Structures are given as structure tokens and as C-alpha cells.
Amino acid sequence: MDFRRLRMVFKYGWKDAMMISQETGRSRIGIFMDILSCFLNYYVWSNQYRKEKLYSLQGDKRKEICLKLQNENIKRVQWLNEFYDNYKFLNKWSRLKYEQSANLQKKKWDAYTQRYGFGKNCVIGHDVLLVRHHHLNGTISVGNNVLIAKHTLIDYSGVLIIHDNVSIANGVIIETHTHPLEKNRQTPIPGRLEIGEGVKILSNAYISDTCHVIGRYARIGAGTYVRSNVPRYAIMMGNPAKIIGFLYSPEEMVEFENNNFEENDRTSIEQYENDYKKYFSSRVREIRTFVKK
């Protein structure tokens, strides 16, 4: 029995019964007893009873709506229980004391691995928040040798994939959901973000929900506001973020990829040259033109 919800039914159900009684002229006590019956039999809450006008329905139609609400409410409560359990976990394991010794650090890493499925040799700083919001069933996947430094906020309301050897510095914020600007702003929209192998995100960067891919070995500067996808090996800085260069020249990139990745996972030199020209060479020309003026 969910006694917390039962108390809420008694608290708000009596008020809802009064409003329904005033609208319909029916007995307030009779309506309240029906609200209580719907909760005990179908786990329907009093505000739902009133919204769906269950007091005016009978038979199969009433049962169909009650069963639908029952299923939704069970899922909602399960999500909330997991939400609170997650905060209890973070409240315990994100404390500074777990950085005082190697033994405590190992216990902490093991706990994160067990709860979130982190890979091997991950380092998690203190005051790191890993959260989901708005009853969204997002997921997080973290590879091996990943660093998530202190005071970092990671929203995995959507889908978040962090590959091997990623470094996320202190104070970084990562978002994977948004709200529509039109009509119903309360309806959240989950997104997807994939952070490629070897990416480094420096302190206080903000990764918006509009960014869906950060290509492998990209570098995100401190305080950068990232709103769009980041090509592989790009160096991005600023607010709004701009690509100021690449980690390698096209020729160096080909050599690096040949030495480190399987053939079917390599970036073609044509793609890299296109990115190099689009995001870097063109900006160099713009800067030179501006300086000459």
C-alpha cells in the first residue's frame, strides 16, 4: 500500500469531491467514497478522477480509463522512486571524503560501475550529479578510462554515450533534453549525445541539447558554449562556440587514423579536408581580411 499517496487522496480528494458536488449536485460524501474506491482498486488519484470525470462514467468505459491511469501511475511512481534513490546514491558517494585515500576511491568507482555501468579505470570527482528529469527514461553509457571531474552536472534524460578515454573537467554541464517553445512548454523532448573517444572538455563548458555528436579527439575549450555538432579532431572555443583549428593537419590525421583505428572506422581524408576547409581555412581568410581592413 502506498500510504503517502493514500494520505494525499484523503487531503485532496475531499476538496475535489466538494468541487464535483457543487458542479453536479451529488453527495460530497458519496463522491469522496468513489474517489477512495478508485484509488484502492485502480490506484487512480483524485485529480485524475476529476479530470477524467469518472464520476459520470460507468461500466467498461470507466474500467478502461482506470486501467490506463493505473498503468501510467505505477510507471510514474517507479520512476520517482528511482529518482530519489539516485539522489540518495549521489548524496553518499559524491562526497569529498571518498577522495581521501585510494581505498575509498576504489569503493566509489566500484559503486558507480555497479549503478551506472561505467567502464574500467574511471575517475569520478566529488559533487558530480548524474540525473534524469521529467519522468524521461534516458540512459547513460560510459566507456573505459573516463574522467568526470568535480562539480560536473550530467543530464541523461535522453541518451548519453561517452566513449573511452574521455576527459570532462570540473564545472562542465551536459544537457540531453529540452522543452518546445510553442504551446505546451511542459512536454520535455529527450535528445541524444555521443561523445567520441579521446574527447577533452575543459572547465565550465556547456554542452547544449542541440549538440548531438562530439567527434573523437575533439577539444572543447574552457567556458565554451557548444550548440552544434563538433567534427572529429576539432578545437572549439568561445560563446557562441567556434572552431579555431584542428588537432592534426589532413596528412597527420590520416597517419594517426591508420595507426589507431580499423579501416571501417577511419575518417576519409576527403571528409577531413572538407571539414578543415569549412571550419578552419575559411575562418583564417576571414580573420586576415578583417585585419587588413
mmCIF file of C-alpha atoms in Angstrom, residues 58-211:
data_model
loop_
_atom_site.group_PDB
_atom_site.id
_atom_site.type_symbol
_atom_site.label_atom_id
_atom_site.label_comp_id
_atom_site.label_asym_id
_atom_site.label_seq_id
_atom_site.Cartn_x
_atom_site.Cartn_y
_atom_site.Cartn_z
ATOM 1 C CA GLN A 58 -19.941 3.513 -15.761
ATOM 2 C CA GLY A 59 -19.078 0.007 -16.903
ATOM 3 C CA ASP A 60 -16.368 -0.848 -19.432
ATOM 4 C CA LYS A 61 -15.542 2.769 -20.335
ATOM 5 C CA ARG A 62 -14.842 3.645 -16.706
ATOM 6 C CA LYS A 63 -12.762 0.486 -16.211
ATOM 7 C CA GLU A 64 -10.752 1.152 -19.402
ATOM 8 C CA ILE A 65 -9.777 4.649 -18.250
ATOM 9 C CA CYS A 66 -8.993 3.441 -14.730
ATOM 10 C CA LEU A 67 -6.696 0.692 -16.012
ATOM 11 C CA LYS A 68 -4.894 3.140 -18.285
ATOM 12 C CA LEU A 69 -4.349 5.564 -15.400
ATOM 13 C CA GLN A 70 -3.254 2.709 -13.154
ATOM 14 C CA ASN A 71 -0.529 1.703 -15.602
ATOM 15 C CA GLU A 72 0.669 5.313 -16.007
ATOM 16 C CA ASN A 73 0.708 5.949 -12.269
ATOM 17 C CA ILE A 74 2.653 2.781 -11.455
ATOM 18 C CA LYS A 75 5.316 3.754 -14.003
ATOM 19 C CA ARG A 76 5.395 7.296 -12.648
ATOM 20 C CA VAL A 77 5.877 6.157 -9.059
ATOM 21 C CA GLN A 78 8.575 3.674 -10.090
ATOM 22 C CA TRP A 79 10.405 6.487 -11.891
ATOM 23 C CA LEU A 80 10.115 8.763 -8.855
ATOM 24 C CA ASN A 81 11.394 6.042 -6.530
ATOM 25 C CA GLU A 82 14.406 5.541 -8.786
ATOM 26 C CA PHE A 83 14.889 9.315 -8.978
ATOM 27 C CA TYR A 84 15.033 9.607 -5.191
ATOM 28 C CA ASP A 85 17.244 6.515 -4.910
ATOM 29 C CA ASN A 86 19.640 8.118 -7.383
ATOM 30 C CA TYR A 87 19.887 11.277 -5.289
ATOM 31 C CA LYS A 88 20.477 9.188 -2.156
ATOM 32 C CA PHE A 89 23.282 7.422 -4.023
ATOM 33 C CA LEU A 90 24.823 10.707 -5.157
ATOM 34 C CA ASN A 91 24.420 12.278 -1.736
ATOM 35 C CA LYS A 92 26.531 9.462 -0.324
ATOM 36 C CA TRP A 93 29.146 8.753 -2.973
ATOM 37 C CA SER A 94 29.787 12.265 -4.330
ATOM 38 C CA ARG A 95 31.175 13.468 -1.012
ATOM 39 C CA LEU A 96 34.716 14.789 -0.785
ATOM 40 C CA LYS A 97 35.721 12.182 1.799
ATOM 41 C CA TYR A 98 35.903 9.473 -0.899
ATOM 42 C CA GLU A 99 38.921 11.235 -2.394
ATOM 43 C CA GLN A 100 40.975 10.933 0.792
ATOM 44 C CA SER A 101 42.532 7.562 0.008
ATOM 45 C CA ALA A 102 42.990 5.084 -2.824
ATOM 46 C CA ASN A 103 40.865 2.524 -0.969
ATOM 47 C CA LEU A 104 37.913 4.931 -0.663
ATOM 48 C CA GLN A 105 38.308 5.978 -4.296
ATOM 49 C CA LYS A 106 38.133 2.346 -5.399
ATOM 50 C CA LYS A 107 34.958 1.796 -3.366
ATOM 51 C CA LYS A 108 33.444 4.844 -5.029
ATOM 52 C CA TRP A 109 34.391 3.752 -8.557
ATOM 53 C CA ASP A 110 33.004 0.282 -7.887
ATOM 54 C CA ALA A 111 29.724 1.812 -6.714
ATOM 55 C CA TYR A 112 29.402 3.958 -9.870
ATOM 56 C CA THR A 113 30.251 0.964 -12.025
ATOM 57 C CA GLN A 114 27.565 -1.113 -10.378
ATOM 58 C CA ARG A 115 24.871 1.584 -10.574
ATOM 59 C CA TYR A 116 25.585 3.164 -13.959
ATOM 60 C CA GLY A 117 27.586 0.524 -15.772
ATOM 61 C CA PHE A 118 30.774 2.584 -16.018
ATOM 62 C CA GLY A 119 33.762 1.003 -17.737
ATOM 63 C CA LYS A 120 37.168 0.218 -16.221
ATOM 64 C CA ASN A 121 39.517 2.726 -14.588
ATOM 65 C CA CYS A 122 37.049 5.617 -14.465
ATOM 66 C CA VAL A 123 37.653 8.562 -12.140
ATOM 67 C CA ILE A 124 34.702 10.471 -10.687
ATOM 68 C CA GLY A 125 35.279 13.680 -8.721
ATOM 69 C CA HIS A 126 33.203 14.892 -5.795
ATOM 70 C CA ASP A 127 29.933 16.795 -6.235
ATOM 71 C CA VAL A 128 29.196 15.167 -9.610
ATOM 72 C CA LEU A 129 25.480 14.981 -10.466
ATOM 73 C CA LEU A 130 24.150 12.345 -12.859
ATOM 74 C CA VAL A 131 20.411 12.980 -13.182
ATOM 75 C CA ARG A 132 17.258 12.388 -15.220
ATOM 76 C CA HIS A 133 14.258 14.716 -15.255
ATOM 77 C CA HIS A 134 10.555 14.921 -16.197
ATOM 78 C CA HIS A 135 9.903 11.162 -15.963
ATOM 79 C CA LEU A 136 12.061 10.534 -19.036
ATOM 80 C CA ASN A 137 13.664 7.105 -19.262
ATOM 81 C CA GLY A 138 17.051 8.172 -20.544
ATOM 82 C CA THR A 139 20.216 6.075 -20.463
ATOM 83 C CA ILE A 140 23.902 6.676 -19.873
ATOM 84 C CA SER A 141 26.793 4.582 -21.205
ATOM 85 C CA VAL A 142 30.367 5.283 -20.112
ATOM 86 C CA GLY A 143 33.447 3.584 -21.538
ATOM 87 C CA ASN A 144 36.878 2.886 -20.050
ATOM 88 C CA ASN A 145 39.404 5.384 -18.674
ATOM 89 C CA VAL A 146 36.884 8.217 -18.404
ATOM 90 C CA LEU A 147 37.446 11.208 -16.122
ATOM 91 C CA ILE A 148 34.485 13.215 -14.807
ATOM 92 C CA ALA A 149 35.856 15.959 -12.565
ATOM 93 C CA LYS A 150 34.271 17.738 -9.607
ATOM 94 C CA HIS A 151 31.168 19.977 -9.743
ATOM 95 C CA THR A 152 30.019 18.496 -13.060
ATOM 96 C CA LEU A 153 26.326 18.191 -13.980
ATOM 97 C CA ILE A 154 25.386 15.484 -16.469
ATOM 98 C CA ASP A 155 21.761 15.213 -17.583
ATOM 99 C CA TYR A 156 20.930 11.848 -19.111
ATOM 100 C CA SER A 157 17.194 12.386 -19.523
ATOM 101 C CA GLY A 158 17.877 11.495 -23.135
ATOM 102 C CA VAL A 159 20.543 9.110 -24.430
ATOM 103 C CA LEU A 160 24.152 9.847 -23.485
ATOM 104 C CA ILE A 161 27.074 7.781 -24.775
ATOM 105 C CA ILE A 162 30.602 8.552 -23.563
ATOM 106 C CA HIS A 163 33.337 6.547 -25.281
ATOM 107 C CA ASP A 164 36.758 5.515 -23.964
ATOM 108 C CA ASN A 165 39.451 7.944 -22.794
ATOM 109 C CA VAL A 166 37.156 10.961 -22.476
ATOM 110 C CA SER A 167 38.108 13.732 -20.049
ATOM 111 C CA ILE A 168 35.416 16.045 -18.648
ATOM 112 C CA ALA A 169 36.880 18.812 -16.471
ATOM 113 C CA ASN A 170 35.333 20.491 -13.447
ATOM 114 C CA GLY A 171 32.133 22.503 -13.708
ATOM 115 C CA VAL A 172 31.027 21.146 -17.083
ATOM 116 C CA ILE A 173 27.276 20.993 -17.801
ATOM 117 C CA ILE A 174 25.883 18.470 -20.295
ATOM 118 C CA GLU A 175 22.201 18.548 -21.326
ATOM 119 C CA THR A 176 20.311 15.879 -23.287
ATOM 120 C CA HIS A 177 16.726 17.175 -23.179
ATOM 121 C CA THR A 178 14.797 20.338 -23.935
ATOM 122 C CA HIS A 179 11.312 21.834 -23.910
ATOM 123 C CA PRO A 180 9.426 23.026 -27.008
ATOM 124 C CA LEU A 181 8.945 26.767 -27.346
ATOM 125 C CA GLU A 182 5.441 26.510 -28.743
ATOM 126 C CA LYS A 183 2.161 25.677 -26.994
ATOM 127 C CA ASN A 184 2.827 23.180 -24.184
ATOM 128 C CA ARG A 185 6.214 24.003 -22.690
ATOM 129 C CA GLN A 186 5.750 21.304 -20.080
ATOM 130 C CA THR A 187 6.294 18.499 -22.586
ATOM 131 C CA PRO A 188 10.008 17.590 -22.481
ATOM 132 C CA ILE A 189 11.836 16.335 -25.555
ATOM 133 C CA PRO A 190 14.663 13.824 -24.976
ATOM 134 C CA GLY A 191 17.723 14.056 -27.192
ATOM 135 C CA ARG A 192 20.867 12.069 -27.896
ATOM 136 C CA LEU A 193 24.527 12.957 -27.416
ATOM 137 C CA GLU A 194 27.530 10.834 -28.334
ATOM 138 C CA ILE A 195 30.954 11.925 -27.088
ATOM 139 C CA GLY A 196 33.649 10.233 -29.125
ATOM 140 C CA GLU A 197 36.841 8.573 -27.984
ATOM 141 C CA GLY A 198 39.583 10.792 -26.613
ATOM 142 C CA VAL A 199 37.474 13.956 -26.361
ATOM 143 C CA LYS A 200 38.590 16.571 -23.822
ATOM 144 C CA ILE A 201 36.047 19.037 -22.459
ATOM 145 C CA LEU A 202 37.661 21.738 -20.333
ATOM 146 C CA SER A 203 36.335 23.554 -17.273
ATOM 147 C CA ASN A 204 32.882 25.189 -17.204
ATOM 148 C CA ALA A 205 31.984 24.284 -20.787
ATOM 149 C CA TYR A 206 28.276 23.946 -21.552
ATOM 150 C CA ILE A 207 27.091 21.251 -23.957
ATOM 151 C CA SER A 208 23.581 22.112 -25.138
ATOM 152 C CA ASP A 209 20.870 19.611 -26.035
ATOM 153 C CA THR A 210 21.197 20.826 -29.654
ATOM 154 C CA CYS A 211 24.632 19.193 -29.856
#
